[in-house]
Amino acid sequence: MATFFGEVVVAPSRAGVDDESAEEACEETPEDREIRRELEKKREVDVLWTLKSGAPAGSCAGEPFACSKFIVAIGRNAAAFLSSFILDSVCWEVVGVVKLWNEWCRTSNTTNVLPTDSFCLFYRLISDPTVLLCQCSCYVAEDQQFQWLEKVFGCMQKEGLQVTILSTCPVADYKTQESTLTLTSPFLKALKTKEFKEQVCCPLLEQPNIVRDLPAA
Amino acid sequence: MFVPCNRGGGSASPDFKGFTLLMPAVSVGNVGQLAIDLVISTLDMTKVGYFYTDCLVPMVGNNPYATGEENSVELSINAEVYSLPSKKLVVLQIRSPFIKNKYRPFCQALLSWVKSSKCARVVVLSSSHAYQRDDEQLLGTPLRYLLTPDLEKAVGGLMQELNWKEMEKVAAYPGINDTEKILHIPGGGITKLLFTESCSKGIQMAVLLKFCSEGDNIPDAFALVNYLNEWLQLIKSDVSSNDSTDTSSQWKIPSSWRLLFGNGLPPALF
């Protein structure tokens, strides 16, 4: 980051822990605790399913539903890919929505969304209701990622479940011996668990590249 | 919290009774974590499990200690546990920062796992901001240690023999009242919390730390891991060299340390 002469820039430590906040936490007053609790409630992730037609939207209660394939598209590019090439109103029906708020975006529990909105919707293949798809174009903050994961996957039977995650990253973040300027982009890379036995359609992600945030979670 | 890996054969949880747990604090320069990478890579340790926790930023990648095609495709996440039973050593590696307000629950869960898995002692590798040193600390070795009272009884004498320097306490109210002294580890992340909690819970814990600044922290990692080696003797020192404590050449740098400071340059730049 370029600075002008005389500007002092405090470089953040890679350690990522702010010692001052560590000390303050010890001296939390009841008012601080109350504020923190309210903030946590505001940042809660709500997953609302409308799986049975006619049944009211509700969170997952009772038995987890059967799911053989779950495709998750995270980020605007991946969500747009699904909208352009996979989703249509004939073969797919909306079965769920995630409602959350953070400093970057707010979603709502409406299922009637515009492509430019931030949303997180679940669809089911009408001809095979065990195939689920998720379009998540909103940003799920660090402290919400685990919650999202537990609440979404908590409602599904995980036996025999195959999960495919679609996501994009900037080419500038890709670590390689050559400069990224000379790379032909876009290009695909994959990560897979050892339980995934099928053929992967592209090369695997090389060290030292990593994936973070919701796709990693 | 701890989830064991299934490695064919028995799916029982590995036994860490009597083992030494070696772990990093996420601290300035990430020195502790780099040092742990050197230990895992050099001793070719086997992954035995991971921590399923909501306290760390999620991340995933392929095996950071890969040596060839055949072992490069195993997934690796943000908190993993490796073991070397022949040296009664279990190592935790942490690869991402703490999520805001989550470092306390993590410390509590970690220390309760230490107790339940009956580890004999914990060694935390850490670092502290070099610019916060006082005049005396600017001279001499930048390496320090701390021992909880329970471990002091066991190995305090050895530290004296090794001529190690204990981390100094600082005035709680500098300039106002110099008599009240407290432990202060700026830039040390969860180091101080882990140490004070271990003191009160009767856990045998040692902290080994180095004063450093952000930058190329690879030399700091080597210094810290050699310091650790003076005590735990994880690898043999090279007797033929002049300085018998210098084992830099014998630590194996993992393949994931490539490209730490960015990609290659575009030829068109010149």
Short mmCIF file of C-alpha atoms in Angstrom, two decimals:
data_model
loop_
_atom_site.label_atom_id
_atom_site.label_comp_id
_atom_site.label_asym_id
_atom_site.label_seq_id
_atom_site.Cartn_x
_atom_site.Cartn_y
_atom_site.Cartn_z
CA MET A 1 0.00 0.00 0.00
CA ALA A 2 1.56 3.30 -1.10
CA THR A 3 1.76 6.02 1.50
CA PHE A 4 2.78 9.64 1.12
CA PHE A 5 5.92 10.99 2.74
CA GLY A 6 5.45 11.50 6.45
CA GLU A 7 2.41 9.25 6.78
CA VAL A 8 2.80 6.74 9.56
CA VAL A 9 0.99 3.51 8.89
CA VAL A 10 0.44 1.09 11.72
CA ALA A 11 1.06 -2.31 10.22
CA PRO A 12 -1.30 -4.85 11.73
CA SER A 13 0.45 -7.76 13.32
CA ARG A 14 0.01 -11.12 11.65
CA ALA A 15 -0.70 -12.42 15.12
CA GLY A 16 -4.19 -11.01 14.79
CA VAL A 17 -4.82 -10.71 18.50
CA ASP A 18 -5.39 -7.31 20.02
CA ASP A 19 -3.94 -7.38 23.51
CA GLU A 20 -5.92 -4.36 24.67
CA SER A 21 -9.21 -6.06 23.99
CA ALA A 22 -7.94 -9.04 25.93
CA GLU A 23 -7.46 -6.88 29.02
CA GLU A 24 -10.80 -5.09 28.61
CA ALA A 25 -12.73 -8.34 28.53
CA CYS A 26 -11.74 -8.94 32.15
CA GLU A 27 -13.37 -5.71 33.21
CA GLU A 28 -16.70 -6.22 31.46
CA THR A 29 -19.58 -4.56 33.29
CA PRO A 30 -23.10 -6.01 33.27
CA GLU A 31 -24.02 -3.32 30.71
CA ASP A 32 -21.14 -4.47 28.45
CA ARG A 33 -22.31 -8.05 28.78
CA GLU A 34 -25.86 -7.06 27.89
CA ILE A 35 -24.66 -5.13 24.82
CA ARG A 36 -22.54 -8.07 23.76
CA ARG A 37 -25.47 -10.46 24.18
CA GLU A 38 -27.74 -8.21 22.11
CA LEU A 39 -25.12 -8.01 19.38
CA GLU A 40 -24.74 -11.78 19.37
CA LYS A 41 -28.51 -12.16 19.02
CA LYS A 42 -28.52 -9.72 16.11
CA ARG A 43 -25.78 -11.73 14.42
CA GLU A 44 -27.57 -15.04 14.78
CA VAL A 45 -28.07 -17.08 11.64
CA ASP A 46 -31.67 -18.26 11.05
CA VAL A 47 -32.29 -21.12 8.63
CA LEU A 48 -35.96 -21.37 7.57
CA TRP A 49 -37.13 -24.41 5.63
CA THR A 50 -40.32 -24.68 3.59
CA LEU A 51 -39.86 -28.32 2.65
CA LYS A 52 -43.45 -29.49 2.79
CA SER A 53 -45.70 -27.38 0.55
CA GLY A 54 -48.41 -25.79 2.58
CA ALA A 55 -46.49 -26.22 5.82
CA PRO A 56 -45.40 -22.97 7.50
CA ALA A 57 -41.76 -21.94 7.21
CA GLY A 58 -39.85 -23.12 10.22
CA SER A 59 -36.45 -24.13 11.45
CA CYS A 60 -35.44 -27.74 11.28
CA ALA A 61 -37.35 -29.61 13.94
CA GLY A 62 -37.81 -33.34 14.07
CA GLU A 63 -35.98 -35.71 11.77
CA PRO A 64 -33.23 -34.65 9.43
CA PHE A 65 -34.34 -34.94 5.82
CA ALA A 66 -32.80 -37.30 3.31
CA CYS A 67 -30.14 -35.76 1.09
CA SER A 68 -27.92 -37.53 -1.43
CA LYS A 69 -26.29 -34.55 -3.14
CA PHE A 70 -25.81 -31.01 -1.81
CA ILE A 71 -24.33 -28.37 -4.10
CA VAL A 72 -23.36 -25.10 -2.44
CA ALA A 73 -22.46 -22.00 -4.46
CA ILE A 74 -20.74 -19.37 -2.33
CA GLY A 75 -20.25 -15.83 -3.55
CA ARG A 76 -21.85 -13.81 -6.34
CA ASN A 77 -19.94 -15.47 -9.20
CA ALA A 78 -20.76 -19.01 -8.15
CA ALA A 79 -24.38 -18.06 -7.43
CA ALA A 80 -24.64 -16.44 -10.87
CA PHE A 81 -23.21 -19.60 -12.46
CA LEU A 82 -26.03 -21.66 -10.95
CA SER A 83 -28.66 -19.09 -11.98
CA SER A 84 -27.38 -19.04 -15.56
CA PHE A 85 -26.75 -22.72 -16.20
CA ILE A 86 -28.61 -24.88 -13.68
CA LEU A 87 -31.59 -23.28 -11.99
CA ASP A 88 -34.99 -22.84 -13.57
CA SER A 89 -38.50 -22.69 -12.17
CA VAL A 90 -39.57 -25.90 -13.93
CA CYS A 91 -37.11 -28.37 -12.43
CA TRP A 92 -36.22 -26.68 -9.13
CA GLU A 93 -38.31 -25.38 -6.22
CA VAL A 94 -37.27 -23.13 -3.35
CA VAL A 95 -37.26 -25.01 -0.06
CA GLY A 96 -35.39 -22.78 2.33
CA VAL A 97 -33.78 -19.44 3.07
CA VAL A 98 -31.11 -18.15 5.46
CA LYS A 99 -31.72 -14.88 7.26
CA LEU A 100 -28.67 -13.12 8.68
CA TRP A 101 -27.17 -9.70 9.30
CA ASN A 102 -23.57 -8.50 9.50
CA GLU A 103 -21.64 -5.32 8.72
CA TRP A 104 -21.39 -6.23 5.04
CA CYS A 105 -24.88 -7.38 4.19
CA ARG A 106 -28.35 -8.24 5.33
CA THR A 107 -30.54 -10.95 3.87
CA SER A 108 -34.24 -11.33 4.44
CA ASN A 109 -36.58 -14.27 4.57
CA THR A 110 -38.17 -13.46 1.24
CA THR A 111 -37.58 -15.96 -1.53
CA ASN A 112 -38.37 -13.49 -4.28
CA VAL A 113 -34.92 -11.99 -4.83
CA LEU A 114 -33.16 -9.96 -7.48
CA PRO A 115 -29.73 -11.06 -8.74
CA THR A 116 -28.21 -7.93 -7.20
CA ASP A 117 -29.59 -8.66 -3.72
CA SER A 118 -27.65 -10.45 -1.00
CA PHE A 119 -29.40 -13.72 -0.40
CA CYS A 120 -28.97 -17.33 0.63
CA LEU A 121 -31.56 -19.71 -0.80
CA PHE A 122 -32.02 -23.46 -0.90
CA TYR A 123 -33.54 -25.30 -3.88
CA ARG A 124 -34.64 -28.89 -4.35
CA LEU A 125 -34.74 -30.86 -7.61
CA ILE A 126 -38.40 -31.69 -8.12
CA SER A 127 -37.68 -34.97 -9.93
CA ASP A 128 -35.31 -36.13 -7.14
CA PRO A 129 -36.02 -34.39 -3.81
CA THR A 130 -32.80 -35.67 -2.27
CA VAL A 131 -30.77 -33.32 -4.48
CA LEU A 132 -30.35 -29.93 -2.83
CA LEU A 133 -28.73 -26.78 -4.05
CA CYS A 134 -27.73 -23.63 -2.13
CA GLN A 135 -27.07 -20.22 -3.62
CA CYS A 136 -25.28 -18.05 -1.08
CA SER A 137 -24.44 -14.65 -2.55
CA CYS A 138 -24.30 -12.88 0.81
CA TYR A 139 -21.12 -12.63 2.86
CA VAL A 140 -21.22 -14.85 5.94
CA ALA A 141 -18.96 -13.24 8.56
CA GLU A 142 -16.26 -15.16 10.46
CA ASP A 143 -18.29 -15.49 13.63
CA GLN A 144 -21.34 -16.71 11.68
CA GLN A 145 -19.69 -19.35 9.50
CA PHE A 146 -19.70 -22.13 12.08
CA GLN A 147 -23.31 -21.38 13.01
CA TRP A 148 -24.34 -21.48 9.33
CA LEU A 149 -22.62 -24.79 8.93
CA GLU A 150 -24.16 -26.41 12.01
CA LYS A 151 -27.68 -25.12 11.31
CA VAL A 152 -27.70 -26.11 7.64
CA PHE A 153 -26.01 -29.49 7.92
CA GLY A 154 -27.77 -30.20 11.20
CA CYS A 155 -30.98 -30.62 9.24
CA MET A 156 -29.62 -33.16 6.77
CA GLN A 157 -28.93 -36.85 6.94
CA LYS A 158 -25.19 -37.10 6.40
CA GLU A 159 -25.00 -40.80 5.54
CA GLY A 160 -24.03 -41.22 1.89
CA LEU A 161 -24.15 -37.45 1.34
CA GLN A 162 -21.99 -35.96 -1.41
CA VAL A 163 -21.23 -32.26 -1.00
CA THR A 164 -19.89 -30.08 -3.81
CA ILE A 165 -18.80 -26.53 -3.02
CA LEU A 166 -18.46 -23.94 -5.79
CA SER A 167 -16.58 -20.74 -5.07
CA THR A 168 -14.31 -18.13 -6.65
CA CYS A 169 -11.10 -16.40 -5.54
CA PRO A 170 -9.18 -13.53 -7.11
CA VAL A 171 -6.32 -14.66 -9.39
CA ALA A 172 -4.09 -12.15 -7.58
CA ASP A 173 -4.37 -14.32 -4.44
CA TYR A 174 -3.07 -17.43 -6.24
CA LYS A 175 0.46 -18.28 -5.18
CA THR A 176 2.66 -19.57 -7.94
CA GLN A 177 6.28 -19.46 -9.04
CA GLU A 178 5.47 -17.36 -12.12
CA SER A 179 3.68 -14.05 -12.01
CA THR A 180 -0.11 -14.25 -12.11
CA LEU A 181 -0.06 -11.79 -15.05
CA THR A 182 1.07 -14.55 -17.37
CA LEU A 183 -1.57 -17.06 -16.21
CA THR A 184 -4.57 -17.68 -18.44
CA SER A 185 -7.56 -17.07 -16.25
CA PRO A 186 -10.11 -18.05 -15.22
CA PHE A 187 -8.91 -21.51 -14.22
CA LEU A 188 -10.28 -24.25 -12.00
CA LYS A 189 -8.66 -25.90 -9.01
CA ALA A 190 -10.12 -28.44 -6.59
CA LEU A 191 -9.79 -29.74 -3.06
CA LYS A 192 -11.29 -33.07 -2.10
CA THR A 193 -11.61 -35.26 0.96
CA LYS A 194 -10.10 -38.73 0.86
CA GLU A 195 -13.63 -40.18 0.91
CA PHE A 196 -14.33 -38.63 -2.50
CA LYS A 197 -13.53 -41.42 -4.93
CA GLU A 198 -14.84 -40.04 -8.21
CA GLN A 199 -12.75 -38.37 -10.88
CA VAL A 200 -12.09 -34.69 -10.24
CA CYS A 201 -12.59 -32.53 -13.35
CA CYS A 202 -9.61 -30.25 -12.79
CA PRO A 203 -6.15 -30.20 -11.12
CA LEU A 204 -5.92 -30.14 -7.34
CA LEU A 205 -5.00 -26.96 -5.51
CA GLU A 206 -1.26 -26.88 -4.98
CA GLN A 207 0.54 -25.91 -1.79
CA PRO A 208 0.89 -23.26 -0.41
CA ASN A 209 -2.52 -22.07 -1.62
CA ILE A 210 -5.40 -22.26 0.86
CA VAL A 211 -9.13 -21.62 0.95
CA ARG A 212 -10.74 -19.71 3.81
CA ASP A 213 -14.12 -18.49 5.14
CA LEU A 214 -17.38 -20.30 4.42
CA PRO A 215 -16.10 -22.60 1.66
CA ALA A 216 -13.37 -23.76 4.08
CA ALA A 217 -15.79 -24.18 6.94
CA MET B 1 -13.18 -30.69 20.67
CA PHE B 2 -10.57 -33.30 19.67
CA VAL B 3 -11.62 -35.56 16.78
CA PRO B 4 -9.32 -38.51 16.10
CA CYS B 5 -8.47 -39.49 12.50
CA ASN B 6 -9.50 -42.95 11.43
CA ARG B 7 -6.38 -44.63 10.22
CA GLY B 8 -7.55 -48.08 9.16
CA GLY B 9 -7.10 -50.54 12.08
CA GLY B 10 -8.43 -49.30 15.39
CA SER B 11 -10.66 -46.29 15.55
CA ALA B 12 -9.99 -45.78 19.25
CA SER B 13 -8.81 -42.36 20.39
CA PRO B 14 -5.00 -42.19 20.59
CA ASP B 15 -3.54 -42.29 24.10
CA PHE B 16 -1.55 -39.19 25.15
CA LYS B 17 -1.07 -40.17 28.77
CA GLY B 18 2.31 -38.91 29.96
CA PHE B 19 3.05 -37.16 26.66
CA THR B 20 4.44 -33.66 26.23
CA LEU B 21 2.04 -31.41 24.32
CA LEU B 22 3.87 -28.90 22.16
CA MET B 23 1.80 -26.05 20.76
CA PRO B 24 2.14 -22.52 19.35
CA ALA B 25 0.50 -19.30 20.41
CA VAL B 26 -0.68 -17.22 17.43
CA SER B 27 1.65 -14.30 18.17
CA VAL B 28 3.80 -11.60 16.59
CA GLY B 29 5.56 -12.86 13.47
CA ASN B 30 3.77 -16.20 13.81
CA VAL B 31 7.08 -17.48 15.17
CA GLY B 32 5.55 -20.20 17.35
CA GLN B 33 3.58 -21.58 14.43
CA LEU B 34 6.61 -21.53 12.11
CA ALA B 35 8.68 -23.32 14.76
CA ILE B 36 5.96 -25.98 15.12
CA ASP B 37 5.97 -26.44 11.33
CA LEU B 38 9.71 -27.19 11.56
CA VAL B 39 9.17 -29.74 14.33
CA ILE B 40 6.36 -31.57 12.51
CA SER B 41 8.20 -31.53 9.20
CA THR B 42 11.60 -32.63 10.55
CA LEU B 43 10.29 -35.40 12.78
CA ASP B 44 7.90 -36.53 10.02
CA MET B 45 5.06 -36.66 12.53
CA THR B 46 1.79 -38.46 11.82
CA LYS B 47 -1.49 -36.61 11.96
CA VAL B 48 -3.73 -38.22 14.57
CA GLY B 49 -6.66 -35.86 14.67
CA TYR B 50 -7.94 -32.30 14.64
CA PHE B 51 -9.89 -29.83 16.78
CA TYR B 52 -13.49 -29.23 15.72
CA THR B 53 -13.85 -25.68 16.98
CA ASP B 54 -15.77 -22.51 16.18
CA CYS B 55 -13.02 -20.37 17.75
CA LEU B 56 -10.64 -20.14 14.78
CA VAL B 57 -11.14 -18.68 11.29
CA PRO B 58 -11.83 -21.65 8.98
CA MET B 59 -9.22 -22.57 6.38
CA VAL B 60 -8.35 -25.63 4.35
CA GLY B 61 -5.62 -26.62 1.93
CA ASN B 62 -3.63 -29.62 0.82
CA ASN B 63 -0.97 -31.24 3.02
CA PRO B 64 1.55 -28.53 3.97
CA TYR B 65 4.26 -31.10 4.72
CA ALA B 66 3.98 -32.89 1.37
CA THR B 67 7.20 -34.37 0.10
CA GLY B 68 5.90 -35.83 -3.15
CA GLU B 69 2.84 -36.61 -5.26
CA GLU B 70 1.68 -39.48 -3.11
CA ASN B 71 1.28 -37.51 0.12
CA SER B 72 0.30 -34.11 -1.28
CA VAL B 73 -3.45 -34.58 -1.50
CA GLU B 74 -4.46 -34.99 2.12
CA LEU B 75 -6.62 -32.10 3.33
CA SER B 76 -5.32 -29.95 6.17
CA ILE B 77 -7.34 -27.54 8.33
CA ASN B 78 -6.82 -24.86 10.94
CA ALA B 79 -6.12 -26.89 14.11
CA GLU B 80 -4.53 -30.31 13.79
CA VAL B 81 -2.83 -32.74 16.14
CA TYR B 82 0.27 -34.78 15.26
CA SER B 83 2.05 -37.38 17.36
CA LEU B 84 5.37 -39.19 17.72
CA PRO B 85 4.92 -41.92 20.34
CA SER B 86 8.64 -42.82 20.33
CA LYS B 87 9.40 -39.43 21.87
CA LYS B 88 6.11 -39.24 23.83
CA LEU B 89 5.41 -36.07 21.90
CA VAL B 90 2.07 -34.73 20.73
CA VAL B 91 1.97 -31.50 18.75
CA LEU B 92 -0.92 -29.13 18.05
CA GLN B 93 -0.59 -26.79 15.08
CA ILE B 94 -2.86 -23.73 14.79
CA ARG B 95 -3.07 -22.19 11.34
CA SER B 96 -5.49 -19.30 11.58
CA PRO B 97 -6.30 -16.39 13.91
CA PHE B 98 -8.93 -16.42 16.63
CA ILE B 99 -12.42 -15.17 15.92
CA LYS B 100 -13.26 -12.10 18.01
CA ASN B 101 -14.21 -12.96 21.61
CA LYS B 102 -13.48 -16.65 21.07
CA TYR B 103 -9.95 -16.97 22.46
CA ARG B 104 -11.15 -17.49 26.04
CA PRO B 105 -13.50 -20.41 25.24
CA PHE B 106 -10.69 -21.91 23.17
CA CYS B 107 -8.21 -21.71 26.06
CA GLN B 108 -10.73 -23.26 28.41
CA ALA B 109 -11.56 -26.10 26.02
CA LEU B 110 -7.87 -26.69 25.29
CA LEU B 111 -6.82 -26.89 28.95
CA SER B 112 -9.71 -29.16 29.76
CA TRP B 113 -8.62 -31.45 26.90
CA VAL B 114 -5.06 -31.39 28.27
CA LYS B 115 -6.39 -32.58 31.62
CA SER B 116 -8.69 -35.23 30.20
CA SER B 117 -6.05 -36.66 27.86
CA LYS B 118 -3.61 -36.76 30.82
CA CYS B 119 -0.71 -35.03 29.05
CA ALA B 120 2.19 -34.74 31.45
CA ARG B 121 3.11 -31.19 30.48
CA VAL B 122 2.49 -28.47 27.90
CA VAL B 123 5.15 -26.42 26.12
CA VAL B 124 3.91 -23.25 24.40
CA LEU B 125 6.08 -21.61 21.73
CA SER B 126 5.41 -17.91 21.46
CA SER B 127 6.85 -14.48 20.75
CA SER B 128 6.57 -10.91 22.00
CA HIS B 129 7.00 -7.47 20.43
CA ALA B 130 10.70 -6.61 20.31
CA TYR B 131 9.95 -2.88 20.48
CA GLN B 132 8.43 -3.25 23.95
CA ARG B 133 11.72 -4.38 25.53
CA ASP B 134 13.23 -2.21 28.23
CA ASP B 135 16.90 -1.14 28.25
CA GLU B 136 18.10 -4.29 29.98
CA GLN B 137 16.18 -6.62 27.71
CA LEU B 138 17.74 -4.98 24.65
CA LEU B 139 21.06 -6.56 25.67
CA GLY B 140 21.79 -10.25 25.62
CA THR B 141 19.60 -13.10 24.46
CA PRO B 142 16.14 -12.38 23.00
CA LEU B 143 14.87 -15.77 24.20
CA ARG B 144 12.90 -16.20 27.42
CA TYR B 145 11.11 -18.93 29.33
CA LEU B 146 8.34 -19.23 31.90
CA LEU B 147 7.39 -22.21 34.07
CA THR B 148 4.22 -22.81 36.06
CA PRO B 149 4.95 -23.63 39.73
CA ASP B 150 4.19 -27.33 39.16
CA LEU B 151 6.71 -27.59 36.36
CA GLU B 152 9.23 -25.36 38.17
CA LYS B 153 9.58 -28.10 40.78
CA ALA B 154 10.34 -30.67 38.09
CA VAL B 155 12.68 -28.82 35.72
CA GLY B 156 13.59 -25.50 37.34
CA GLY B 157 17.10 -26.76 38.01
CA LEU B 158 17.64 -27.73 34.39
CA MET B 159 16.81 -24.20 33.24
CA GLN B 160 19.53 -22.89 35.59
CA GLU B 161 22.05 -25.31 34.09
CA LEU B 162 21.09 -24.28 30.56
CA ASN B 163 21.64 -20.68 31.61
CA TRP B 164 18.21 -19.67 30.37
CA LYS B 165 16.66 -16.30 31.17
CA GLU B 166 13.24 -16.13 32.81
CA MET B 167 10.74 -13.63 31.35
CA GLU B 168 10.87 -10.48 33.49
CA LYS B 169 7.79 -9.05 35.14
CA VAL B 170 6.99 -5.39 34.53
CA ALA B 171 5.52 -2.71 36.74
CA ALA B 172 1.73 -2.78 36.76
CA TYR B 173 1.62 1.03 36.84
CA PRO B 174 4.88 2.20 35.31
CA GLY B 175 6.05 5.61 36.55
CA ILE B 176 3.43 5.66 39.29
CA ASN B 177 4.09 2.59 41.38
CA ASP B 178 7.04 0.38 40.55
CA THR B 179 6.57 -2.16 43.31
CA GLU B 180 3.58 -4.07 41.92
CA LYS B 181 4.86 -6.33 39.15
CA ILE B 182 2.80 -8.26 36.63
CA LEU B 183 3.46 -10.58 33.73
CA HIS B 184 3.07 -8.76 30.41
CA ILE B 185 3.58 -10.44 27.04
CA PRO B 186 2.65 -7.86 24.37
CA GLY B 187 1.99 -9.46 21.00
CA GLY B 188 1.88 -12.89 22.58
CA GLY B 189 -1.73 -13.65 21.76
CA ILE B 190 -3.18 -16.19 24.20
CA THR B 191 0.20 -16.95 25.83
CA LYS B 192 -0.43 -15.03 29.04
CA LEU B 193 -3.97 -16.36 29.43
CA LEU B 194 -2.85 -19.96 28.90
CA PHE B 195 -0.02 -19.50 31.39
CA THR B 196 -2.08 -17.88 34.15
CA GLU B 197 -4.88 -20.41 33.73
CA SER B 198 -2.38 -23.29 33.89
CA CYS B 199 -0.88 -21.86 37.07
CA SER B 200 -4.28 -21.81 38.73
CA LYS B 201 -5.31 -25.24 37.41
CA GLY B 202 -2.08 -26.96 38.46
CA ILE B 203 -1.07 -27.82 34.89
CA GLN B 204 2.64 -28.23 34.18
CA MET B 205 3.28 -25.65 31.48
CA ALA B 206 6.38 -24.03 30.03
CA VAL B 207 6.38 -21.03 27.73
CA LEU B 208 9.35 -20.46 25.43
CA LEU B 209 9.28 -17.14 23.64
CA LYS B 210 11.42 -14.88 21.49
CA PHE B 211 11.35 -11.11 21.18
CA CYS B 212 10.83 -10.27 17.52
CA SER B 213 9.13 -7.99 15.02
CA GLU B 214 6.97 -8.67 11.97
CA GLY B 215 8.97 -9.34 8.84
CA ASP B 216 10.87 -12.38 7.62
CA ASN B 217 10.44 -14.48 10.74
CA ILE B 218 12.07 -17.64 9.48
CA PRO B 219 15.35 -16.96 11.36
CA ASP B 220 13.28 -16.29 14.51
CA ALA B 221 11.56 -19.66 14.06
CA PHE B 222 14.93 -21.41 13.79
CA ALA B 223 16.20 -19.62 16.90
CA LEU B 224 13.11 -20.64 18.86
CA VAL B 225 13.17 -24.25 17.74
CA ASN B 226 16.90 -24.55 18.56
CA TYR B 227 16.13 -23.06 22.00
CA LEU B 228 13.44 -25.73 22.48
CA ASN B 229 15.89 -28.39 21.34
CA GLU B 230 18.40 -27.41 24.04
CA TRP B 231 15.84 -28.70 26.53
CA LEU B 232 13.80 -31.41 24.81
CA GLN B 233 16.58 -32.75 22.56
CA LEU B 234 14.17 -33.55 19.73
CA ILE B 235 16.99 -33.79 17.18
CA LYS B 236 20.67 -34.40 17.71
CA SER B 237 22.98 -31.41 17.55
CA ASP B 238 25.64 -31.61 14.85
CA VAL B 239 28.78 -32.45 16.86
CA SER B 240 31.16 -31.62 14.03
CA SER B 241 30.18 -27.96 13.86
CA ASN B 242 31.89 -25.35 16.07
CA ASP B 243 28.72 -24.33 17.81
CA SER B 244 27.19 -27.50 19.21
CA THR B 245 23.79 -25.89 19.73
CA ASP B 246 23.45 -24.80 16.10
CA THR B 247 21.19 -27.33 14.43
CA SER B 248 19.76 -25.00 11.77
CA SER B 249 20.83 -27.20 8.91
CA GLN B 250 19.08 -30.25 10.36
CA TRP B 251 15.56 -28.83 10.56
CA LYS B 252 13.53 -29.63 7.47
CA ILE B 253 11.65 -26.71 5.92
CA PRO B 254 8.14 -27.82 4.86
CA SER B 255 7.09 -27.45 1.22
CA SER B 256 4.32 -25.00 2.23
CA TRP B 257 6.92 -22.35 3.11
CA ARG B 258 7.38 -21.68 -0.61
CA LEU B 259 6.31 -18.27 -1.86
CA LEU B 260 5.93 -16.73 1.63
CA PHE B 261 6.60 -13.31 0.21
CA GLY B 262 4.60 -13.41 -3.01
CA ASN B 263 4.73 -14.78 -6.50
CA GLY B 264 7.35 -14.47 -9.16
CA LEU B 265 7.64 -11.12 -10.91
CA PRO B 266 6.19 -10.49 -14.36
CA PRO B 267 9.10 -10.37 -16.86
CA ALA B 268 7.51 -7.34 -18.51
CA LEU B 269 8.31 -5.31 -15.37
CA PHE B 270 11.92 -5.04 -16.49
#
